[in-house]
Amino acid sequence: MKGGSMIIVLKPNVTPEQKDHIIQKIIIGGLAPHIMQGVERVVIAVIGDDRKLPKESLASLPGVEEVIRILSPYKLVSREFQKEDTVVDVNGIKIGDKKIVVMAGPCSVETREGTLSIAQEVQVAGAVILRGGAFKPRTSPYSFQGLGEEGLEYLSEARAKTGLIVITEMMDPRDMPLMLKYTDIIQIGARNMQNFRLLSEVGKCRKPVMLKRGLSATIQEFLLSAEYIFAAGNHQVILCERGIRTFETATRNTLDLSAVCVIKQLSHLPVIVDPSHAVGKAEFVPALARAAVAVGADGVMIEVHSNPAEAYCDGEQALLPVQFKELMVSLRKIATAVGREM
Ligand code: PEP
Ligand code: MN
């Protein structure tokens, strides 16, 4: 993007007329204003080639306190644009607040009974969000691809019975009506992190979106993908570090815990860590989940299955409900130690 972008911080006592005038000025200049209503004041992001509208001509308008240039390639998701942490509120569950949020459940939704029983167990252990894929992005076309709408129905029933909120993956823009009907949070999987049409599509809806980091995506690419969702109008975005592909083969992927601190500095968005897909082996999941909370993640996503050996997918990395319960006890201690709640 040539020329970069700017944020215009309005004075706390700006009048509606002054605000309209500023917005008109931006539009006449051929640029797009993004208005963010903060707690204390309004800021307007001006995205596009700002050579069309010099910084000085905006800074002198009545009602403008300050004009700041955003240097990073991503704009709306950057810390430069918004200093305070974004808290995504999903039916009262706050993601990115002081409280650590735990999402848990099977890799894929398999049976009605299995889904209900896992939901019950993870809820009792302290999870607040139920995960489970109904559309599965499998490496092989011959692997189980998910139950589709039937799976979404089981998740809904589990939600009604337990009060857990539901997160499930969306792979295809054509499934938006199903997502709107059944899920509380839309998950965009690692393999679709750069499916830009899909990102724009979820950007147009008003459901919270959890975007997982691509298998080989840099942090900058990850944040630019989140920017697509923001730019399309949806500001309820949660990021998820789920391991990246490296030369190491001892684990499924390499969990990039440093990404959590780096992203926290660069962006205001909440960050969840998924140690299950990162390490790929159940025995290492608890230690990495604890490390994630210690390093500043806002929550973790954990795969749990009652009978991992028989799981349709990702059984090697699934915790048994009893192991999940133990993990929750130790996670609470870590959360307290780092000044968080759980
Ligand atoms: C998942 O969480 O179900 C999943 C497929 O993970 P990822 O997209 O990170 O591989
Ligand atoms: Mn999985």
GROMACS .gro file of C-alpha atoms and ligand atoms in nm, residues 107 131 136 252 277 303 313-314 317, ligand 2:
model
   10
  107CYS     CA    1  -1.097  -3.300   1.688
  131ARG     CA    2  -1.469  -2.733   2.008
  136LYS     CA    3  -1.262  -3.129   0.851
  252ARG     CA    4   0.402  -3.270   1.462
  277HIS     CA    5  -0.205  -2.950   1.690
  303GLU     CA    6  -0.835  -3.173   2.201
  313CYS     CA    7  -0.881  -3.809   1.365
  314ASP     CA    8  -0.594  -3.676   1.574
  317GLN     CA    9  -0.281  -3.578   2.048
  344MN      MN   10  -0.748  -3.201   1.519
   0.00000   0.00000   0.00000
